Tab-separated table of C-alpha atoms and ligand atoms in Angstrom:
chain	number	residue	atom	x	y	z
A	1	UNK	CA	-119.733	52.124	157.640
A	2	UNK	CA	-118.654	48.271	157.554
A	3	UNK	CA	-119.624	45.673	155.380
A	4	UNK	CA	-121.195	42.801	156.267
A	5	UNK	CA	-119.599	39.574	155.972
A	6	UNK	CA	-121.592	37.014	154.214
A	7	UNK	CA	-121.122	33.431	155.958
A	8	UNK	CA	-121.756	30.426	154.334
A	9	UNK	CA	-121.694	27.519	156.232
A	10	UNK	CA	-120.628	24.539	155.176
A	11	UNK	CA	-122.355	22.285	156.950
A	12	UNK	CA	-120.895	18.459	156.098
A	13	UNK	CA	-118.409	19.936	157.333
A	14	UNK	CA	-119.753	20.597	160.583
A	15	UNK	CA	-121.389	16.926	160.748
A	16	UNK	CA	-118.085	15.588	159.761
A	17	UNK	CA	-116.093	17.736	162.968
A	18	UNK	CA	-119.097	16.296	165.510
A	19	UNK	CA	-118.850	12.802	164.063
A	20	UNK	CA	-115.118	12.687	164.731
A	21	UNK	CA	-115.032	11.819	168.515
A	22	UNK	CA	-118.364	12.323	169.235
A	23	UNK	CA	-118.522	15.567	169.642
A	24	UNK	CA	-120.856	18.656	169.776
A	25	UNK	CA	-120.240	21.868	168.691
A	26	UNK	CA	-123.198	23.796	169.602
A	27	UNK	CA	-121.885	23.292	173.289
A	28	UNK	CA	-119.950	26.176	172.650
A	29	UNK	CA	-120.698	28.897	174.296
A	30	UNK	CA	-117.467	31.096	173.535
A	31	UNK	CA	-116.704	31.738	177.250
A	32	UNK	CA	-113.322	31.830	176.156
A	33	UNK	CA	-112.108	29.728	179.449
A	34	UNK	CA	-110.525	27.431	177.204
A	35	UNK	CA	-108.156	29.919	175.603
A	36	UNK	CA	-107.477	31.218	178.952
A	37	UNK	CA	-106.449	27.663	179.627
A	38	UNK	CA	-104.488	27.026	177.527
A	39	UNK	CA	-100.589	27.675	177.879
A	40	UNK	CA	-99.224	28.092	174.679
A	41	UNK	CA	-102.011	30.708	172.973
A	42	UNK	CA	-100.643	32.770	171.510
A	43	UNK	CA	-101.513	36.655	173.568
A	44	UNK	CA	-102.901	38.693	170.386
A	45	UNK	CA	-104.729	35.796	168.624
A	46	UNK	CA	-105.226	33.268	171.509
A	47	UNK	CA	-107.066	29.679	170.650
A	48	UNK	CA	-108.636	27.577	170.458
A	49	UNK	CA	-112.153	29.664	171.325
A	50	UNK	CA	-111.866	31.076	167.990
A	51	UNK	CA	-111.198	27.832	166.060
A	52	UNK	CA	-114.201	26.879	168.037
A	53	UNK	CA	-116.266	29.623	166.161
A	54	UNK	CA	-114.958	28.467	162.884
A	55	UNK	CA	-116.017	25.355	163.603
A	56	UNK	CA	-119.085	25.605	164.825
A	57	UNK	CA	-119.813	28.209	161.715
A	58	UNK	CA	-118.780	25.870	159.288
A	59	UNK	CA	-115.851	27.650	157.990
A	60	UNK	CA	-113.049	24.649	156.661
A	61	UNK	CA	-111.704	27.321	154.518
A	62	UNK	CA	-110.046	29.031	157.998
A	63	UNK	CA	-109.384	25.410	160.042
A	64	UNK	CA	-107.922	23.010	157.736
A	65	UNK	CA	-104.482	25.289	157.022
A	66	UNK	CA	-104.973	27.066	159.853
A	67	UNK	CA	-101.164	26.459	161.307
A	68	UNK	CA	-102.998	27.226	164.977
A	69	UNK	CA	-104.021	24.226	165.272
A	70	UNK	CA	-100.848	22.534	164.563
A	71	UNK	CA	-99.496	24.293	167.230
A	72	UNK	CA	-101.643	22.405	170.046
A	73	UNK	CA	-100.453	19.142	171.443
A	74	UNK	CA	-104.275	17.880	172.410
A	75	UNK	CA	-102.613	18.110	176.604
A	76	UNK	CA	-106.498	18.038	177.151
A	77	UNK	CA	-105.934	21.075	179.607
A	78	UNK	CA	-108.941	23.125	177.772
A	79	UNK	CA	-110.802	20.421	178.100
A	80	UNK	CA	-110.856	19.456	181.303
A	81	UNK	CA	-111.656	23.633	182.132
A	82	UNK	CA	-114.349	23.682	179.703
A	83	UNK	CA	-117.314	24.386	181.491
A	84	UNK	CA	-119.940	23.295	178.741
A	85	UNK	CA	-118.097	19.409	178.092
A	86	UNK	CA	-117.783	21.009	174.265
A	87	UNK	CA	-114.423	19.848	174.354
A	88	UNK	CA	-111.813	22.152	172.381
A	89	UNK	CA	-108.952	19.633	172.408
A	90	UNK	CA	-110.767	17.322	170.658
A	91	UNK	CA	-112.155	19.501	167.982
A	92	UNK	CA	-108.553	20.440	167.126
A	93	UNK	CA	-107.617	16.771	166.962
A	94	UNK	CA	-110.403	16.198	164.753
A	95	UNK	CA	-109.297	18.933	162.511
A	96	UNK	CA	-105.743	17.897	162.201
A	97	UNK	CA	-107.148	14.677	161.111
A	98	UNK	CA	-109.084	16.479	158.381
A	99	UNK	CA	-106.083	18.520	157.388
A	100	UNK	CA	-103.929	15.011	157.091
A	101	UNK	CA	-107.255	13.748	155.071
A	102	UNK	CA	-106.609	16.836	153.132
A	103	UNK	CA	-103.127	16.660	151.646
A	104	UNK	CA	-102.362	13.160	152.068
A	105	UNK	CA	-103.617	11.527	148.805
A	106	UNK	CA	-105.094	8.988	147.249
A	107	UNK	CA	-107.832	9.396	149.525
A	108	UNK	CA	-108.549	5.786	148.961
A	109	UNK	CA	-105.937	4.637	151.662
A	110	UNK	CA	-107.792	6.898	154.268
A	111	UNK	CA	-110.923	4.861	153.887
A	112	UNK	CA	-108.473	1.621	154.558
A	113	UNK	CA	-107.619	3.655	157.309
A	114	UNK	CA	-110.514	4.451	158.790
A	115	UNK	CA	-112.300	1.317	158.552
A	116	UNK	CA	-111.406	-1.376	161.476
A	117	UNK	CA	-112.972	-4.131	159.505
A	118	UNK	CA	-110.208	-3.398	156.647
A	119	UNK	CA	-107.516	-3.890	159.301
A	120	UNK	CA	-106.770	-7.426	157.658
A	121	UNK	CA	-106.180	-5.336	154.079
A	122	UNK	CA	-103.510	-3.668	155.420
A	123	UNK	CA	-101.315	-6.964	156.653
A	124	UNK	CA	-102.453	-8.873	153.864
A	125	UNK	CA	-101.635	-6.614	151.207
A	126	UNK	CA	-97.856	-6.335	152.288
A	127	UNK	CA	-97.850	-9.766	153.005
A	128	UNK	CA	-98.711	-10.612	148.962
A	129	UNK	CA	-96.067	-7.764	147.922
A	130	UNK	CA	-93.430	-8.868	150.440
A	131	UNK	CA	-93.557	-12.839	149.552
A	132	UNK	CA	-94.602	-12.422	145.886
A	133	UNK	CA	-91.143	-9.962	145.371
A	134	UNK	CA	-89.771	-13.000	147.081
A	135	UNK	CA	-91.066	-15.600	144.946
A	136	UNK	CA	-90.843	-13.410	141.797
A	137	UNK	CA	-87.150	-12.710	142.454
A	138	UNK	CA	-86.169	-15.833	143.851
A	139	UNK	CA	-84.045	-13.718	145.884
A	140	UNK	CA	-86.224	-15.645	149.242
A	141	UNK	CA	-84.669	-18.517	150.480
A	142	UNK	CA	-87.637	-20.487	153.045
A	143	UNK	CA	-84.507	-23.706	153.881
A	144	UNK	CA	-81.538	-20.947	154.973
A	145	UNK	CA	-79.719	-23.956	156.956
A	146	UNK	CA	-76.747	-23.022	158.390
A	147	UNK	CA	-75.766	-23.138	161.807
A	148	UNK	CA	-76.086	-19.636	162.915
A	149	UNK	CA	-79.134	-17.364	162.332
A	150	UNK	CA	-78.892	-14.630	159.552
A	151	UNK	CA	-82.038	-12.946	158.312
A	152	UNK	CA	-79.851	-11.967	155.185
A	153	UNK	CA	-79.471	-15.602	154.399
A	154	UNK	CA	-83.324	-15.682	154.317
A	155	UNK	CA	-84.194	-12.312	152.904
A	156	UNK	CA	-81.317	-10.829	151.090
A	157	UNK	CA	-80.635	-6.876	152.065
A	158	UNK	CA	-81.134	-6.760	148.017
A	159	UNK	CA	-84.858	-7.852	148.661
A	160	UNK	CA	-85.359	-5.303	151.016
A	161	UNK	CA	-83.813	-2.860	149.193
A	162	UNK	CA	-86.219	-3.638	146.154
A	163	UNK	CA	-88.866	-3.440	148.314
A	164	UNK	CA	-88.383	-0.668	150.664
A	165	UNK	CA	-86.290	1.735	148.524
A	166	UNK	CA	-89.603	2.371	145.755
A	167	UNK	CA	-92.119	2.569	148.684
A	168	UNK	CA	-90.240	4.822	150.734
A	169	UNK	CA	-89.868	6.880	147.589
A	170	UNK	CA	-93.744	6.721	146.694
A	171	UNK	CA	-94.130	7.715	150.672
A	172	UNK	CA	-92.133	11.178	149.830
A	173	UNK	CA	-93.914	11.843	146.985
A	174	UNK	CA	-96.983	12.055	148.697
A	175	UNK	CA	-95.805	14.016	151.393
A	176	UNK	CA	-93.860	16.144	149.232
A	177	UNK	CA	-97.345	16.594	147.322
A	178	UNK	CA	-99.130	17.252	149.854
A	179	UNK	CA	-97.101	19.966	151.943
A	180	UNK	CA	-96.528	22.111	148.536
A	181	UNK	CA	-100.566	22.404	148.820
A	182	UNK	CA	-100.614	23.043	152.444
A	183	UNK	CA	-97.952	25.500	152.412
A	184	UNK	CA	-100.022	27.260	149.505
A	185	UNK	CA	-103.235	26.693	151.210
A	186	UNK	CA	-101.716	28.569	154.750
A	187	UNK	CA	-100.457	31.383	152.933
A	188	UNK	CA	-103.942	31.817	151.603
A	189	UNK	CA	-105.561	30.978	154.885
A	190	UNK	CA	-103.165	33.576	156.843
A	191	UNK	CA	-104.396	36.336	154.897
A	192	UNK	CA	-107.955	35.089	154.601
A	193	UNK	CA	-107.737	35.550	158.568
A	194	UNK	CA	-106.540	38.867	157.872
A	195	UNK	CA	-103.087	38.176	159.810
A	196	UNK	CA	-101.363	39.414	156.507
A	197	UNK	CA	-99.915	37.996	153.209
A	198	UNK	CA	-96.262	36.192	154.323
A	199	UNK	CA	-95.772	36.423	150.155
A	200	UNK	CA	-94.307	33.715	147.789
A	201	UNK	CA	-92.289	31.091	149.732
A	202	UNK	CA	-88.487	31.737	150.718
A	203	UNK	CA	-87.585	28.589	150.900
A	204	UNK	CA	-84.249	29.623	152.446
A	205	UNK	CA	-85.577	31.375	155.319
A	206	UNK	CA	-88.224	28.635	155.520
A	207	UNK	CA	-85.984	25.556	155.835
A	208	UNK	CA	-83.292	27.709	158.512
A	209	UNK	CA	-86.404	28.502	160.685
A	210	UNK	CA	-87.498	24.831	159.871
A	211	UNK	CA	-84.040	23.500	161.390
A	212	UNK	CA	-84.204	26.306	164.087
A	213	UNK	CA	-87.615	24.669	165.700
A	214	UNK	CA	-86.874	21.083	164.481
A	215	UNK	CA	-85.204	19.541	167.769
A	216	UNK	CA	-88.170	21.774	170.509
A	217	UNK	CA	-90.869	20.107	168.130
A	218	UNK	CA	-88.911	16.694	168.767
A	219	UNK	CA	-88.420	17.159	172.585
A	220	UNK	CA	-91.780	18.400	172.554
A	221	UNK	CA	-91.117	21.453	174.258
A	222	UNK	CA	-94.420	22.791	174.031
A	223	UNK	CA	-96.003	19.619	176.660
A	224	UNK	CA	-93.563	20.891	179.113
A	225	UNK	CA	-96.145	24.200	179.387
A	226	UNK	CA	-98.806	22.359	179.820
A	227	UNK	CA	-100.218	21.762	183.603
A	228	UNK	CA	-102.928	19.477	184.406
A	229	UNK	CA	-101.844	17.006	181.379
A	230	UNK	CA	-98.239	17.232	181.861
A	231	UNK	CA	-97.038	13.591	182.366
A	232	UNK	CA	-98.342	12.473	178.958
A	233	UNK	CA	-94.836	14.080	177.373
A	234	UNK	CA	-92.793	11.614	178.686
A	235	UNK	CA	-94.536	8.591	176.581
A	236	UNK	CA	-94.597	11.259	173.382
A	237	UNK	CA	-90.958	11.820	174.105
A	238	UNK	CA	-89.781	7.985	174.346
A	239	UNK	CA	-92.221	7.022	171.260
A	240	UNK	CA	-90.520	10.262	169.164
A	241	UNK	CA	-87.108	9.229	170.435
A	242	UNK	CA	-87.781	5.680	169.573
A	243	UNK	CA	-88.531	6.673	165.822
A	244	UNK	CA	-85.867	9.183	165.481
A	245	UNK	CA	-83.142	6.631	166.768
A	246	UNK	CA	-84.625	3.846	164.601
A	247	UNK	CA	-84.484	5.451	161.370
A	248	UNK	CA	-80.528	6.956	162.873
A	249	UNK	CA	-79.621	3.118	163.401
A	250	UNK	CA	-81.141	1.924	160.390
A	251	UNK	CA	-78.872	4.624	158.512
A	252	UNK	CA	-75.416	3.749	160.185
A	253	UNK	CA	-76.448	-0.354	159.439
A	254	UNK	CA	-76.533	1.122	155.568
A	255	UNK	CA	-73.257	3.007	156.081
A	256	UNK	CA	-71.952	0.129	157.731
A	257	UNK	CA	-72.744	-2.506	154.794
A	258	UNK	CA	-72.359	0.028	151.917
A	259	UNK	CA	-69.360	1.907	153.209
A	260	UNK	CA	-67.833	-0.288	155.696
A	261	UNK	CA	-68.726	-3.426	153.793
A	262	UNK	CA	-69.231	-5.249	157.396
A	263	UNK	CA	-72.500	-7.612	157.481
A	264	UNK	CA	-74.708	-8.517	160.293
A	265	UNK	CA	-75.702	-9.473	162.868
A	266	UNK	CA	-73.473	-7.325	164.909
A	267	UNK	CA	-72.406	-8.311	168.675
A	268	UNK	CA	-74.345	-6.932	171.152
A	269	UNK	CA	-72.238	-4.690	172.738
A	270	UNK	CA	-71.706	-3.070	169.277
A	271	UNK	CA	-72.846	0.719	170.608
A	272	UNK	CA	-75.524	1.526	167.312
A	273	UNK	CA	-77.053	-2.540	168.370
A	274	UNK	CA	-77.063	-0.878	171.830
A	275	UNK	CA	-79.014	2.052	170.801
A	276	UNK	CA	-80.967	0.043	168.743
A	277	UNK	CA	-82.133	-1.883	171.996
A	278	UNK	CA	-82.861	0.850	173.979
A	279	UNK	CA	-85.002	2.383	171.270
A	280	UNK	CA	-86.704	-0.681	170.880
A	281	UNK	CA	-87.813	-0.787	174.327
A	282	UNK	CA	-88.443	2.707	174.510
A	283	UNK	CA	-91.021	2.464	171.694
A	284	UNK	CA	-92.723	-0.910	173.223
A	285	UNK	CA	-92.760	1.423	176.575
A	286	UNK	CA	-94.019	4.444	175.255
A	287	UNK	CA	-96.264	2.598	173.020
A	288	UNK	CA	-98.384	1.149	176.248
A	289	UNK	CA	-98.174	4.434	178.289
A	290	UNK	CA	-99.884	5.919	175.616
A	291	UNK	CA	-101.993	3.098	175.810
A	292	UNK	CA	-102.641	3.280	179.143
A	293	UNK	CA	-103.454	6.981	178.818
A	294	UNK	CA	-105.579	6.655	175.983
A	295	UNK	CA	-107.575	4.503	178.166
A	296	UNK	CA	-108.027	6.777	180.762
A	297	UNK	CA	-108.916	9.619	179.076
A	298	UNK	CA	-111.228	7.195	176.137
A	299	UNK	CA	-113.019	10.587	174.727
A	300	UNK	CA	-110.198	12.024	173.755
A	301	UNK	CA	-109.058	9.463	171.013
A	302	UNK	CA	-110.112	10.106	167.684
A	303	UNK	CA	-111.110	6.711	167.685
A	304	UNK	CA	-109.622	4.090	165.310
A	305	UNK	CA	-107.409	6.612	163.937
A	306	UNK	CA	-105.417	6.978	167.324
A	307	UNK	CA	-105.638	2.889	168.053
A	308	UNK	CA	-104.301	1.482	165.029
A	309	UNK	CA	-101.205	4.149	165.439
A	310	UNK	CA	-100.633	2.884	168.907
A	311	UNK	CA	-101.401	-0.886	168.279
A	312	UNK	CA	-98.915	-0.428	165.124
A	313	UNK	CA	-95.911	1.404	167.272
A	314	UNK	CA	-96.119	-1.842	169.902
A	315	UNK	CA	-96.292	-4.458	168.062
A	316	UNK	CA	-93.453	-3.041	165.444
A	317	UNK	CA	-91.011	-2.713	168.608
A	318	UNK	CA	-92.199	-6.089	170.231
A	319	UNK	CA	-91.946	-8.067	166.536
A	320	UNK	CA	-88.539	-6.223	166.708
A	321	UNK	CA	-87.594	-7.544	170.176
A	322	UNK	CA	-88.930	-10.642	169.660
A	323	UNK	CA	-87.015	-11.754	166.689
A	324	UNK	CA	-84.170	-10.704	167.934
A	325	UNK	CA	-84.810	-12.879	171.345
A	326	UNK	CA	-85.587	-15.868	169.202
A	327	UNK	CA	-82.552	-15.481	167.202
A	328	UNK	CA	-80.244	-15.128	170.481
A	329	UNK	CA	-82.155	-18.538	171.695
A	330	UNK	CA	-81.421	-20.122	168.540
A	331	UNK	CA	-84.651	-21.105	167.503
A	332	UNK	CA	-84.366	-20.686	163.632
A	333	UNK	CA	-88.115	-21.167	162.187
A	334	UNK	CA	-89.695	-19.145	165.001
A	335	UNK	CA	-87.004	-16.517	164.588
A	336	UNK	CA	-87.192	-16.441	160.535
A	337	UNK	CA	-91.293	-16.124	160.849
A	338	UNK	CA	-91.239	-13.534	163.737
A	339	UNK	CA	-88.886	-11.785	161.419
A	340	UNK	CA	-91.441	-11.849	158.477
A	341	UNK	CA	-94.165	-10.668	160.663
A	342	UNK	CA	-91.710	-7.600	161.375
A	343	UNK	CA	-91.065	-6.637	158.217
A	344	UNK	CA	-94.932	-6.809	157.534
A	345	UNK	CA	-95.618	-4.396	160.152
A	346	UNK	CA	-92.086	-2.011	158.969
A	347	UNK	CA	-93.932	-2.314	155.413
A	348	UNK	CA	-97.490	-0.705	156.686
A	349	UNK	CA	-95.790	1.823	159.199
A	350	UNK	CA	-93.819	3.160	156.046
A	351	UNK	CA	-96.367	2.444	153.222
A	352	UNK	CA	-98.960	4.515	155.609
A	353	UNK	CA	-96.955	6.843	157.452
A	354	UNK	CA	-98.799	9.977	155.376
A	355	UNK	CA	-102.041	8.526	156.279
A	356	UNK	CA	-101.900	7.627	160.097
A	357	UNK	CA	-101.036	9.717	162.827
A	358	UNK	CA	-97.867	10.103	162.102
A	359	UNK	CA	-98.451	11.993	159.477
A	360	UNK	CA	-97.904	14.868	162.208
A	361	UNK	CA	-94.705	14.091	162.130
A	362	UNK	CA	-94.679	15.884	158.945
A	363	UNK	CA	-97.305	18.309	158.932
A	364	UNK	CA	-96.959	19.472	162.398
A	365	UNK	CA	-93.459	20.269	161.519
A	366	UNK	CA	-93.796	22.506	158.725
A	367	UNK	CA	-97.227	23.724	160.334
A	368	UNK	CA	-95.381	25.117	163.214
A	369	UNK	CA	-92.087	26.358	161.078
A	370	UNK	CA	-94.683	28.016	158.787
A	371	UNK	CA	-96.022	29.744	162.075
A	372	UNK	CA	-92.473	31.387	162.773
A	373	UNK	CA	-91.747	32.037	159.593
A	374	UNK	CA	-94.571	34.333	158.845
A	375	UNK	CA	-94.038	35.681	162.223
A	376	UNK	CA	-90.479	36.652	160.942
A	377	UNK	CA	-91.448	38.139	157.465
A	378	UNK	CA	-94.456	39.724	158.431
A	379	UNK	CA	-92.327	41.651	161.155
A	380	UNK	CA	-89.700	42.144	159.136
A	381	UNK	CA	-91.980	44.206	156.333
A	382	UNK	CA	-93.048	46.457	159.010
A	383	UNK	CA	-89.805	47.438	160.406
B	401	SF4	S1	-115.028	25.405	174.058
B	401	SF4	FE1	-115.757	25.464	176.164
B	401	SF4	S2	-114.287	26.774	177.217
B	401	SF4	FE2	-113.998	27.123	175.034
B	401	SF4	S3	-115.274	28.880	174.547
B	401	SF4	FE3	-116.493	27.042	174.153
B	401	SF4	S4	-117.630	26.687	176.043
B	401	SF4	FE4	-115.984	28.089	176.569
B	402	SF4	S1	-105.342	20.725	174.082
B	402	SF4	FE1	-103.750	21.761	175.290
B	402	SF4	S2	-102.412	22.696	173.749
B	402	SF4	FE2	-104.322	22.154	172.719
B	402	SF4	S3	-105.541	24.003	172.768
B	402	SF4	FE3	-106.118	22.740	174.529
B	402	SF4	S4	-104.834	23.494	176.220
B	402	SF4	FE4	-103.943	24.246	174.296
C-alpha cells in the first residue's frame, strides 16, 4: 500500500506567481498540450505541465531550484498552444525571477528594482559615488583643455579603476553567494523530485561540463528548436554577443595599457576599436528588436523587470556611441558629459547585474550545466 503525500500549500506563494505578469494559475487544466509543445522537454520528465502543477499547488520548494526551468528560453511556443490562455511561458519567467529574488542578496536592491518610481535612485546613487570619488580624490579634472579629446584627461583610468575594480568585486561576491546556495538548494530539489541524489559537488566534473555547454548557452542553441517564436534568437544573439565582446574589448584595452603601456584613444581602424563598434551597434540593435518584440507580445514581459533591462542595454550602447560621435566631432563639453552619463549607466548595469535580468546570465548557466551534470553522475552510478 502507498502513502499518502501530505501537501501543504504555500499559498503567498501562489499569489506572488499570479501577480507576476498577471497571471492565473487555476487556468490550468493539465492538458499537457503545452509540454507537447514545447521542443526542448525533456522525453521522460517533459515540462512545463508539471511545473504548472507545482505551481498551481503551491510547492516553491520544487520550482525555485528546479534547473527545468532554467532550461526554457520563454520562445512563448506553449503559450501560444495553450488552449486555456494559462500561459506556461510566463509562469516559468515568473519563477526564474523568484529564483534570481532568491539567491541574489540583499534583497533590498530587488525592491529598487522592482519599483519604477525608484528608477531615479538608481542614476542618482552612482551619480553621488561616481562624482564624490571624483571630488574626494581630486583625481576629476571638470577644465581638461587641451586640444584633442581624452576622457583620461578628465577621468583618470585610476578613477575608474577605484571605482569599478571594488564594485565589480562586491558584484562576484554576491553571485558567488548566491550560486553556492542554489547549487545546494538543486541538489536537494533533484532528489526531493525523486530524480536521485547527484551527491556532494565535483567541482571538476562540474566546471568541464560547465565549459562543455558554455558557448550553445551563448549562441543560444536551444531558440534554434523552437518554431512559432523562432526569430526572437537573433536579437538574444546580437544583445549576448554585444556583452560578451564588450567585456573581451574592455579586457584587451587593460592588456593594452597595463601590458602594452599604449594609451587611448586608439585610431579607428585599430581591429579591437573595430569590434568595439560593431558590438556597440549590435547591442543598440538588439536592444530595440527586443523592444519591438516585447511590444508585440506585451503579456509576456514580466513587467518592469524586463523594461528597465532593455531600456538599460540601449541606452548603455547609444551613451557609448554617442560619446564617441561627439568626441570624433570635436565637441569637448558635450562629449565629456555624454561620457559621464555613460559611465553612470556602466556603473548600474554592473552594480545590478545580480539583480536584473541578467542575472540569467549567471544562473541560467550553471542551472543548465547543473542539468548535465547530474545527468552524467546519475548515469554513471548506474552503469
Ligand atoms: S498550461 Fe495550458 S497547455 Fe499546459 S497543461 Fe495547463 S492548460 Fe494545458
Ligand atoms: S516558453 Fe518555449 S522553451 Fe519555455 S517551456 Fe514554453 S515552449 Fe518550452
Amino acid at each position: 500500500m502507498t502513502s499518502a503525500t501530505l501537501i501543504e500549500p504555500d499559498l503567498d506563494f501562489i499569489a506572488r506567481v499570479n501577480s507576476g505578469a498577471g497571471l492565473n494559475l487555476k487556468k490550468c487544466y493539465q492538458c499537457a498540450t503545452c509540454s507537447v509543445a514545447c521542443s526542448i522537454s525533456h522525453d521522460d520528465r517533459p515540462f512545463p505541465r508539471k511545473e504548472m502543477i507545482y505551481a498551481s499547488w503551491g510547492l516553491p520548494d520544487r520550482l525555485i531550484a528546479n534547473p527545468d526551468i532554467w532550461l526554457c528560453y520563454n520562445c512563448g511556443d506553449c503559450s501560444d498552444r495553450c488552449p486555456r490562455d494559462a500561459r506556461p511561458g510566463d509562469v516559468l519567467g515568473t519563477l526564474r525571477k523568484m529564483a534570481i529574488r532568491e539567491y541574489s542578496k540583499p534583497a533590498v536592491f530587488h525592491s529598487l528594482l522592482d519599483d519604477p518610481r525608484k528608477l531615479p535612485w538608481l542614476f542618482i546613487i552612482p551619480a553621488v559615488i561616481i562624482f564624490g570619488m571624483g571630488v574626494i580624490t581630486g583625481l576629476m579634472n571638470l577644465n581638461p583643455g587641451g586640444e584633442r579629446i581624452v576622457f583620461a584627461h578628465f577621468f583618470p583610468v585610476a578613477l575608474i579603476e577605484l571605482i569599478f575594480i571594488p564594485l565589480s568585486v562586491a558584484v562576484g561576491l554576491v553571485f558567488f553567494l548566491g550560486v553556492r546556495r542554489f547549487l545546494a538548494d538543486m541538489r536537494a530539489t533533484h532528489e526531493r523530485l525523486g530524480k536521485g541524489d547527484p551527491g556532494p559537488l565535483d567541482l571538476k566534473r562540474f566546471l568541464q561540463i560547465l565549459v562543455r555547454e558554455l558557448p550553445g548557452i551563448i549562441r543560444h542553441d536551444r531558440f534554434t528548436t523552437c518554431s512559432d517564436n523562432k526569430h526572437r534568437k537573433m536579437s538574444h544573439i546580437m544583445v549576448a554577443f554585444s556583452f560578451t565582446s564588450l567585456a573581451f574589448v574592455a579586457g584587451a584595452f587593460v592588456f593594452a595599457l597595463y601590458i602594452l603601456n599604449s594609451h587611448g584613444p586608439y585610431d579607428q581602424l585599430n581591429p579591437v576599436k573595430i569590434l568595439a563598434n560593431i558590438s556597440g551597434i549590435a547591442l543598440i540593435a538588439g536592444s530595440l528588436l527586443l523592444i519591438r518584440e516585447r511590444r508585440v507580445a506585451l503579456r509576456q514581459t514580466n513587467g518592469w523587470f524586463d523594461w528597465y533591462l532593455l531600456g538599460l542595454a540601449l541606452f548603455l550602447g547609444l551613451t557609448g556611441m554617442l560619446t564617441q560621435w561627439l568626441r570624433l566631432a570635436g565637441i569637448p563639453w558635450a562629449a565629456y558629459a555624454m561620457y559621464f552619463v555613460h559611465l553612470l549607466f556602466a556603473f548600474n548595469l554592473i552594480a545590478f547585474l545580480p539583480y536584473t535580468k541578467l542575472a540569467h546570465l549567471v544562473y541560467r548557466t550553471v542551472a543548465v550545466a547543473y542539468h548535465h551534470y547530474a545527468v552524467d553522475i546519475l548515469g554513471r552510478k548506474k552503469v
